[in-house]
Amino acid sequence: MTHGFGPVAPPDARIRAAAEQRQTQLTKPAGALGRLETLGNWVAACQGVCPPKQFERARVVVFAGDHGVARHGVSAYPSEVTAQMVANFLGGGAAVNALAAVAGASVRVADISVDAETDSVVSKHKVRRSSGSIDREDALSEEEVQAAIAAGRAIADEEIDGGADLLVAGDMGIGNTTPATVLIATLTDTEPVVAVGRGTGVDDAGWSRKVAAIRDAMRRARPVAKDPVDLLRVAAGADFAAMAGFLAQAATRHTPVILDGVVVTAAALVAEDLAAGASAWWLAGHRSTEPAHDLALKQLRLEPLVDMSMRLGEGSGALTALPILRAAVAALAEMATFGEAGVSTADDAAPAAPNLTK
């Protein structure tokens, strides 16, 4: 047990079996809906009921935070963009807002460590202004990492207690693919040059600076790699610690989550170490173009729903996948069975066995 999290029980195997059985009775050839069938079965197991219920309050939480390493040329954008984008989220003008509207979800923004003053509606759980530059100093103090994990846990509780039946974790923070890559490369024992991507679109010189920063941060991270809380403190940041607490608590509360891209999935790797078995409650929404994302998905044994060459973050990839998950629920819950529709089954079409007694 780490920071109050214990092992997480998996979704209900008995209900999953009932869903699998129901799939064989629906008006379609067995297995004809492919992965939609396994997704529907997973939702039923998570909800503990078959047929499953359509999601009524899907909720996106975008965790926002700045990172000191961004001051050292690892991103194509300046750090002040983080606060500007938080305001854009609140104004409804970002990709996450547009995609959430189409997918039937609502958006919450949580300022965990933005390096600016933000609207009080989003700063309730703020831990500090910007995390430390992890290539040369710890991201957080002991007190701050504990506060950040507790903040993520509290946000999950607030959303679930408020009726959320599906959660989406998103991120916003200039420079945040650098700590994400540090976490993933450290936990998967991968060389920096293999794991480092272009983030917001850095040029070759920026990519080289990013590789160097990640290499230096990984050197600092290795001694604490086995301790998830210390790893977050040394080599991640307040937003990552909050996301990890959020994901671990959602699983503890038996609430399904769609993961987004490389940043959220990096936090998920740590959350799985905080609460063993939590990943059974998560679905990978998409595959990012960031090389480290694929490494993290393989470590978690999660197969993404879509691969659209996306790398924005915010929860955008997860929201693109949400309508597919809704379709899986609808197919399992709303299709008629052969008996209800009066449709003959494959067994009905089989020729009768010859009578060998005559």
Short mmCIF file of C-alpha atoms in Angstrom, two decimals:
data_model
loop_
_atom_site.label_atom_id
_atom_site.label_comp_id
_atom_site.label_asym_id
_atom_site.label_seq_id
_atom_site.Cartn_x
_atom_site.Cartn_y
_atom_site.Cartn_z
CA MET A 1 0.00 0.00 0.00
CA THR A 2 1.35 3.42 -1.00
CA HIS A 3 -0.17 6.73 0.06
CA GLY A 4 -3.37 5.08 1.20
CA PHE A 5 -4.02 3.06 -1.96
CA GLY A 6 -4.32 -0.70 -1.79
CA PRO A 7 -4.68 -3.35 -4.48
CA VAL A 8 -7.71 -2.76 -6.70
CA ALA A 9 -10.24 -5.52 -7.38
CA PRO A 10 -10.89 -6.07 -11.11
CA PRO A 11 -14.22 -5.47 -12.86
CA ASP A 12 -16.88 -8.12 -12.14
CA ALA A 13 -15.93 -11.38 -13.91
CA ARG A 14 -19.40 -12.86 -13.40
CA ILE A 15 -21.07 -9.93 -15.15
CA ARG A 16 -18.48 -10.03 -17.92
CA ALA A 17 -19.40 -13.69 -18.52
CA ALA A 18 -23.09 -12.76 -18.63
CA ALA A 19 -22.31 -10.06 -21.19
CA GLU A 20 -20.34 -12.52 -23.30
CA GLN A 21 -23.30 -14.88 -23.20
CA ARG A 22 -25.71 -12.09 -24.18
CA GLN A 23 -23.49 -11.26 -27.17
CA THR A 24 -24.17 -14.75 -28.55
CA GLN A 25 -27.94 -14.15 -28.35
CA LEU A 26 -28.01 -10.82 -30.22
CA THR A 27 -29.13 -10.62 -33.85
CA LYS A 28 -25.71 -10.93 -35.46
CA PRO A 29 -23.23 -13.69 -36.20
CA ALA A 30 -21.06 -14.52 -33.21
CA GLY A 31 -18.14 -12.08 -32.96
CA ALA A 32 -19.35 -10.01 -35.92
CA LEU A 33 -18.95 -6.70 -34.09
CA GLY A 34 -15.34 -7.49 -33.24
CA ARG A 35 -13.81 -5.31 -30.57
CA LEU A 36 -17.11 -3.51 -29.96
CA GLU A 37 -18.22 -6.70 -28.27
CA THR A 38 -15.26 -6.91 -25.89
CA LEU A 39 -15.61 -3.21 -25.09
CA GLY A 40 -19.28 -3.62 -24.25
CA ASN A 41 -18.46 -6.60 -22.06
CA TRP A 42 -15.82 -4.52 -20.25
CA VAL A 43 -18.28 -1.70 -19.57
CA ALA A 44 -20.82 -4.17 -18.23
CA ALA A 45 -18.20 -5.67 -15.91
CA CYS A 46 -17.16 -2.21 -14.72
CA GLN A 47 -20.77 -1.22 -14.03
CA GLY A 48 -21.62 -4.57 -12.48
CA VAL A 49 -24.77 -4.91 -14.57
CA CYS A 50 -25.75 -6.60 -17.84
CA PRO A 51 -26.86 -5.17 -20.15
CA PRO A 52 -24.76 -2.08 -19.40
CA LYS A 53 -26.17 1.44 -19.11
CA GLN A 54 -25.26 4.23 -21.50
CA PHE A 55 -22.98 6.82 -19.89
CA GLU A 56 -25.01 9.70 -18.51
CA ARG A 57 -22.27 11.90 -17.06
CA ALA A 58 -18.97 11.45 -18.86
CA ARG A 59 -16.56 13.95 -17.37
CA VAL A 60 -13.20 15.25 -18.64
CA VAL A 61 -10.71 16.62 -16.11
CA VAL A 62 -7.81 18.56 -17.65
CA PHE A 63 -4.87 18.78 -15.24
CA ALA A 64 -2.84 21.93 -15.90
CA GLY A 65 0.70 22.60 -14.73
CA ASP A 66 3.94 24.24 -15.77
CA HIS A 67 7.43 22.75 -15.66
CA GLY A 68 10.72 24.49 -14.97
CA VAL A 69 12.46 22.46 -17.67
CA ALA A 70 10.41 24.35 -20.29
CA ARG A 71 12.66 27.36 -19.65
CA HIS A 72 15.57 25.45 -21.20
CA GLY A 73 14.39 25.21 -24.79
CA VAL A 74 12.64 21.83 -24.83
CA SER A 75 9.34 23.15 -26.22
CA ALA A 76 8.30 25.11 -29.28
CA TYR A 77 6.03 27.33 -27.15
CA PRO A 78 6.65 29.60 -24.13
CA SER A 79 5.37 28.67 -20.68
CA GLU A 80 2.81 31.48 -20.57
CA VAL A 81 0.73 29.53 -23.09
CA THR A 82 -0.36 27.18 -20.28
CA ALA A 83 -2.27 29.90 -18.43
CA GLN A 84 -3.62 31.29 -21.71
CA MET A 85 -4.96 27.87 -22.64
CA VAL A 86 -6.58 27.44 -19.22
CA ALA A 87 -8.52 30.62 -19.96
CA ASN A 88 -9.36 29.23 -23.41
CA PHE A 89 -10.72 26.04 -21.83
CA LEU A 90 -12.90 28.09 -19.51
CA GLY A 91 -14.12 30.10 -22.49
CA GLY A 92 -15.05 26.95 -24.39
CA GLY A 93 -12.68 27.62 -27.28
CA ALA A 94 -10.26 24.68 -27.16
CA ALA A 95 -10.22 21.34 -28.94
CA VAL A 96 -11.23 19.57 -25.74
CA ASN A 97 -14.39 21.70 -25.53
CA ALA A 98 -15.39 21.03 -29.14
CA LEU A 99 -14.71 17.30 -28.96
CA ALA A 100 -16.41 16.91 -25.57
CA ALA A 101 -19.58 18.50 -26.95
CA VAL A 102 -19.69 15.99 -29.80
CA ALA A 103 -18.88 13.02 -27.52
CA GLY A 104 -21.47 13.92 -24.88
CA ALA A 105 -19.05 14.88 -22.10
CA SER A 106 -18.45 17.94 -19.96
CA VAL A 107 -15.10 19.55 -19.13
CA ARG A 108 -13.45 20.54 -15.86
CA VAL A 109 -10.05 22.23 -15.62
CA ALA A 110 -7.84 21.89 -12.54
CA ASP A 111 -4.89 24.24 -12.09
CA ILE A 112 -2.41 22.15 -10.13
CA SER A 113 0.80 24.04 -10.84
CA VAL A 114 0.30 26.72 -13.50
CA ASP A 115 2.97 29.43 -13.27
CA ALA A 116 0.38 32.22 -13.07
CA GLU A 117 -2.69 33.29 -11.18
CA THR A 118 -5.78 31.61 -12.63
CA ASP A 119 -9.51 31.87 -12.08
CA SER A 120 -10.53 30.69 -8.61
CA VAL A 121 -12.93 28.23 -10.20
CA VAL A 122 -9.95 26.12 -11.35
CA SER A 123 -7.34 26.79 -8.65
CA LYS A 124 -9.04 25.14 -5.66
CA HIS A 125 -6.45 22.34 -5.57
CA LYS A 126 -3.38 24.33 -6.67
CA VAL A 127 -0.16 23.04 -5.10
CA ARG A 128 2.44 25.54 -6.35
CA ARG A 129 3.43 27.71 -9.31
CA SER A 130 5.43 25.54 -11.73
CA SER A 131 7.28 22.38 -10.81
CA GLY A 132 11.07 22.36 -10.60
CA SER A 133 13.39 21.85 -13.57
CA ILE A 134 13.83 18.09 -13.28
CA ASP A 135 17.10 17.93 -15.20
CA ARG A 136 18.82 19.76 -12.33
CA GLU A 137 16.50 19.79 -9.29
CA ASP A 138 13.61 17.91 -7.75
CA ALA A 139 10.20 18.71 -9.19
CA LEU A 140 8.55 18.93 -5.77
CA SER A 141 9.14 18.81 -2.05
CA GLU A 142 7.91 15.92 0.11
CA GLU A 143 4.95 17.99 1.27
CA GLU A 144 4.08 19.10 -2.26
CA VAL A 145 4.03 15.63 -3.79
CA GLN A 146 1.76 14.41 -1.00
CA ALA A 147 -0.51 17.42 -1.50
CA ALA A 148 -0.65 16.84 -5.26
CA ILE A 149 -1.56 13.16 -4.95
CA ALA A 150 -4.22 14.09 -2.40
CA ALA A 151 -5.54 16.76 -4.79
CA GLY A 152 -5.95 14.23 -7.60
CA ARG A 153 -7.64 11.83 -5.24
CA ALA A 154 -10.02 14.54 -4.03
CA ILE A 155 -10.88 15.58 -7.59
CA ALA A 156 -11.79 11.97 -8.46
CA ASP A 157 -13.99 11.76 -5.38
CA GLU A 158 -15.68 15.07 -6.19
CA GLU A 159 -16.50 13.96 -9.72
CA ILE A 160 -17.68 10.46 -8.79
CA ASP A 161 -19.72 11.74 -5.85
CA GLY A 162 -21.21 14.28 -8.26
CA GLY A 163 -22.48 11.48 -10.50
CA ALA A 164 -19.70 10.92 -13.04
CA ASP A 165 -20.00 7.42 -14.48
CA LEU A 166 -17.02 7.71 -16.87
CA LEU A 167 -13.90 9.82 -16.43
CA VAL A 168 -11.42 11.12 -18.99
CA ALA A 169 -8.04 12.41 -17.86
CA GLY A 170 -6.48 15.20 -19.93
CA ASP A 171 -3.46 17.47 -19.58
CA MET A 172 -2.21 20.96 -20.36
CA GLY A 173 1.30 22.17 -19.70
CA ILE A 174 4.06 23.52 -21.89
CA GLY A 175 7.08 21.21 -21.59
CA ASN A 176 5.12 18.35 -20.03
CA THR A 177 6.17 15.73 -22.59
CA THR A 178 9.67 16.00 -21.12
CA PRO A 179 8.77 14.68 -17.63
CA ALA A 180 6.33 12.25 -19.28
CA THR A 181 9.17 10.77 -21.29
CA VAL A 182 11.43 10.67 -18.23
CA LEU A 183 8.83 8.65 -16.32
CA ILE A 184 8.14 6.25 -19.17
CA ALA A 185 11.75 5.71 -20.19
CA THR A 186 12.75 5.17 -16.57
CA LEU A 187 9.95 2.69 -15.85
CA THR A 188 10.44 0.80 -19.13
CA ASP A 189 14.25 0.91 -19.04
CA THR A 190 14.47 2.65 -22.41
CA GLU A 191 17.27 4.86 -23.74
CA PRO A 192 16.28 8.55 -24.07
CA VAL A 193 16.91 8.79 -27.83
CA VAL A 194 14.45 5.94 -28.43
CA ALA A 195 11.71 7.49 -26.33
CA VAL A 196 11.96 11.21 -27.12
CA GLY A 197 9.47 12.75 -29.53
CA ARG A 198 8.89 16.24 -30.91
CA GLY A 199 6.27 17.30 -28.36
CA THR A 200 4.71 20.54 -29.56
CA GLY A 201 6.92 20.43 -32.65
CA VAL A 202 10.49 21.33 -31.66
CA ASP A 203 13.16 21.61 -34.33
CA ASP A 204 16.31 19.48 -34.42
CA ALA A 205 18.17 21.75 -31.99
CA GLY A 206 15.23 21.70 -29.60
CA TRP A 207 15.01 17.93 -29.88
CA SER A 208 18.70 17.64 -28.94
CA ARG A 209 18.17 19.89 -25.92
CA LYS A 210 15.18 17.78 -24.94
CA VAL A 211 17.18 14.54 -25.19
CA ALA A 212 19.90 16.03 -22.98
CA ALA A 213 17.37 17.22 -20.39
CA ILE A 214 15.65 13.83 -20.31
CA ARG A 215 18.99 12.03 -20.00
CA ASP A 216 19.97 14.22 -17.03
CA ALA A 217 16.55 13.83 -15.40
CA MET A 218 16.65 10.05 -15.84
CA ARG A 219 20.02 9.96 -14.11
CA ARG A 220 18.41 11.71 -11.14
CA ALA A 221 15.32 9.48 -11.31
CA ARG A 222 16.97 6.05 -11.35
CA PRO A 223 17.71 5.84 -7.59
CA VAL A 224 14.01 6.37 -6.77
CA ALA A 225 12.46 4.43 -9.67
CA LYS A 226 11.04 1.73 -7.38
CA ASP A 227 9.15 4.22 -5.20
CA PRO A 228 6.24 5.81 -7.12
CA VAL A 229 5.82 8.76 -4.76
CA ASP A 230 9.54 9.58 -4.75
CA LEU A 231 9.64 9.21 -8.53
CA LEU A 232 6.85 11.77 -8.89
CA ARG A 233 8.63 14.09 -6.46
CA VAL A 234 12.02 13.91 -8.15
CA ALA A 235 11.25 13.55 -11.84
CA ALA A 236 7.66 14.51 -12.63
CA GLY A 237 5.67 17.43 -11.24
CA ALA A 238 2.55 18.40 -9.35
CA ASP A 239 0.24 17.87 -12.33
CA PHE A 240 1.59 14.34 -12.87
CA ALA A 241 1.23 13.50 -9.17
CA ALA A 242 -2.35 14.76 -9.22
CA MET A 243 -3.14 12.75 -12.36
CA ALA A 244 -1.67 9.62 -10.76
CA GLY A 245 -3.76 10.14 -7.63
CA PHE A 246 -6.85 10.76 -9.77
CA LEU A 247 -6.37 7.60 -11.83
CA ALA A 248 -5.62 5.42 -8.81
CA GLN A 249 -8.66 6.75 -6.92
CA ALA A 250 -11.00 6.33 -9.91
CA ALA A 251 -10.02 2.66 -10.07
CA THR A 252 -10.39 2.31 -6.31
CA ARG A 253 -13.91 3.74 -6.68
CA HIS A 254 -14.60 1.29 -9.54
CA THR A 255 -15.16 4.02 -12.11
CA PRO A 256 -13.91 3.45 -15.68
CA VAL A 257 -11.45 5.91 -17.21
CA ILE A 258 -10.39 6.61 -20.78
CA LEU A 259 -6.71 7.56 -20.88
CA ASP A 260 -5.46 10.18 -23.31
CA GLY A 261 -1.94 10.50 -24.69
CA VAL A 262 1.65 10.30 -23.54
CA VAL A 263 1.35 12.64 -20.54
CA VAL A 264 -1.70 10.97 -19.00
CA THR A 265 -0.36 7.49 -19.76
CA ALA A 266 2.94 8.35 -18.06
CA ALA A 267 0.96 9.26 -14.95
CA ALA A 268 -0.99 6.02 -15.36
CA LEU A 269 2.23 3.98 -15.22
CA VAL A 270 2.93 5.49 -11.82
CA ALA A 271 -0.71 5.12 -10.72
CA GLU A 272 -0.53 1.40 -11.43
CA ASP A 273 2.39 1.25 -9.00
CA LEU A 274 0.39 3.26 -6.44
CA ALA A 275 -2.66 0.98 -6.71
CA ALA A 276 -1.87 -2.43 -8.15
CA GLY A 277 -4.55 -3.61 -10.57
CA ALA A 278 -5.87 -0.11 -11.31
CA SER A 279 -5.19 -0.52 -15.03
CA ALA A 280 -8.06 -3.02 -15.33
CA TRP A 281 -10.38 -0.01 -14.99
CA TRP A 282 -8.71 2.01 -17.75
CA LEU A 283 -9.11 2.09 -21.51
CA ALA A 284 -6.51 3.57 -23.84
CA GLY A 285 -8.30 6.08 -26.04
CA HIS A 286 -5.68 6.55 -28.75
CA ARG A 287 -2.09 6.07 -29.79
CA SER A 288 -0.07 9.28 -29.79
CA THR A 289 2.71 10.04 -32.25
CA GLU A 290 5.08 10.36 -29.26
CA PRO A 291 7.36 7.26 -29.20
CA ALA A 292 7.16 7.03 -25.40
CA HIS A 293 3.39 6.59 -25.54
CA ASP A 294 3.65 3.26 -27.31
CA LEU A 295 6.19 2.09 -24.72
CA ALA A 296 3.81 2.98 -21.89
CA LEU A 297 0.81 1.31 -23.54
CA LYS A 298 2.77 -1.91 -23.97
CA GLN A 299 3.86 -1.80 -20.33
CA LEU A 300 0.23 -1.40 -19.23
CA ARG A 301 -0.98 -4.01 -21.77
CA LEU A 302 -3.54 -1.57 -23.17
CA GLU A 303 -4.54 -1.53 -26.84
CA PRO A 304 -5.73 1.93 -27.98
CA LEU A 305 -9.07 2.38 -29.70
CA VAL A 306 -7.92 4.80 -32.40
CA ASP A 307 -4.69 5.80 -34.11
CA MET A 308 -5.20 9.21 -35.70
CA SER A 309 -1.64 10.62 -35.53
CA MET A 310 -2.74 12.96 -32.74
CA ARG A 311 -0.40 14.63 -30.23
CA LEU A 312 -2.38 17.52 -28.75
CA GLY A 313 -3.25 16.24 -25.29
CA GLU A 314 -6.07 17.96 -23.37
CA GLY A 315 -8.05 14.70 -23.49
CA SER A 316 -8.59 15.08 -27.24
CA GLY A 317 -7.61 11.52 -28.19
CA ALA A 318 -9.71 10.00 -25.43
CA LEU A 319 -12.73 12.06 -26.50
CA THR A 320 -12.27 10.97 -30.11
CA ALA A 321 -12.56 7.39 -28.85
CA LEU A 322 -15.55 7.96 -26.54
CA PRO A 323 -18.23 7.62 -29.28
CA ILE A 324 -16.80 4.17 -30.06
CA LEU A 325 -17.25 3.15 -26.44
CA ARG A 326 -20.79 4.54 -26.50
CA ALA A 327 -21.46 2.46 -29.61
CA ALA A 328 -20.23 -0.67 -27.82
CA VAL A 329 -22.64 -0.02 -24.95
CA ALA A 330 -25.54 0.65 -27.32
CA ALA A 331 -24.93 -2.56 -29.27
CA LEU A 332 -24.93 -4.73 -26.17
CA ALA A 333 -27.81 -2.97 -24.44
CA GLU A 334 -30.16 -2.06 -27.28
CA MET A 335 -29.91 -4.80 -29.93
CA ALA A 336 -32.68 -7.38 -29.95
CA THR A 337 -31.99 -11.02 -29.25
CA PHE A 338 -32.82 -13.69 -31.82
CA GLY A 339 -35.80 -14.69 -29.71
CA GLU A 340 -37.14 -11.15 -29.31
CA ALA A 341 -36.85 -10.39 -33.02
CA GLY A 342 -38.07 -13.77 -34.25
CA VAL A 343 -34.90 -14.26 -36.26
CA SER A 344 -33.64 -17.75 -36.94
CA THR A 345 -30.25 -18.71 -35.52
CA ALA A 346 -27.44 -20.62 -37.17
CA ASP A 347 -28.63 -23.70 -35.29
CA ASP A 348 -32.06 -23.36 -36.90
CA ALA A 349 -30.45 -23.44 -40.36
CA ALA A 350 -28.50 -26.63 -39.73
CA PRO A 351 -29.90 -29.74 -41.49
CA ALA A 352 -31.54 -32.30 -39.26
CA ALA A 353 -29.47 -35.33 -38.40
CA PRO A 354 -30.52 -38.44 -40.38
CA ASN A 355 -32.67 -41.01 -38.56
CA LEU A 356 -30.55 -44.14 -38.70
CA THR A 357 -33.15 -46.34 -36.93
CA LYS A 358 -35.37 -46.69 -40.00
#
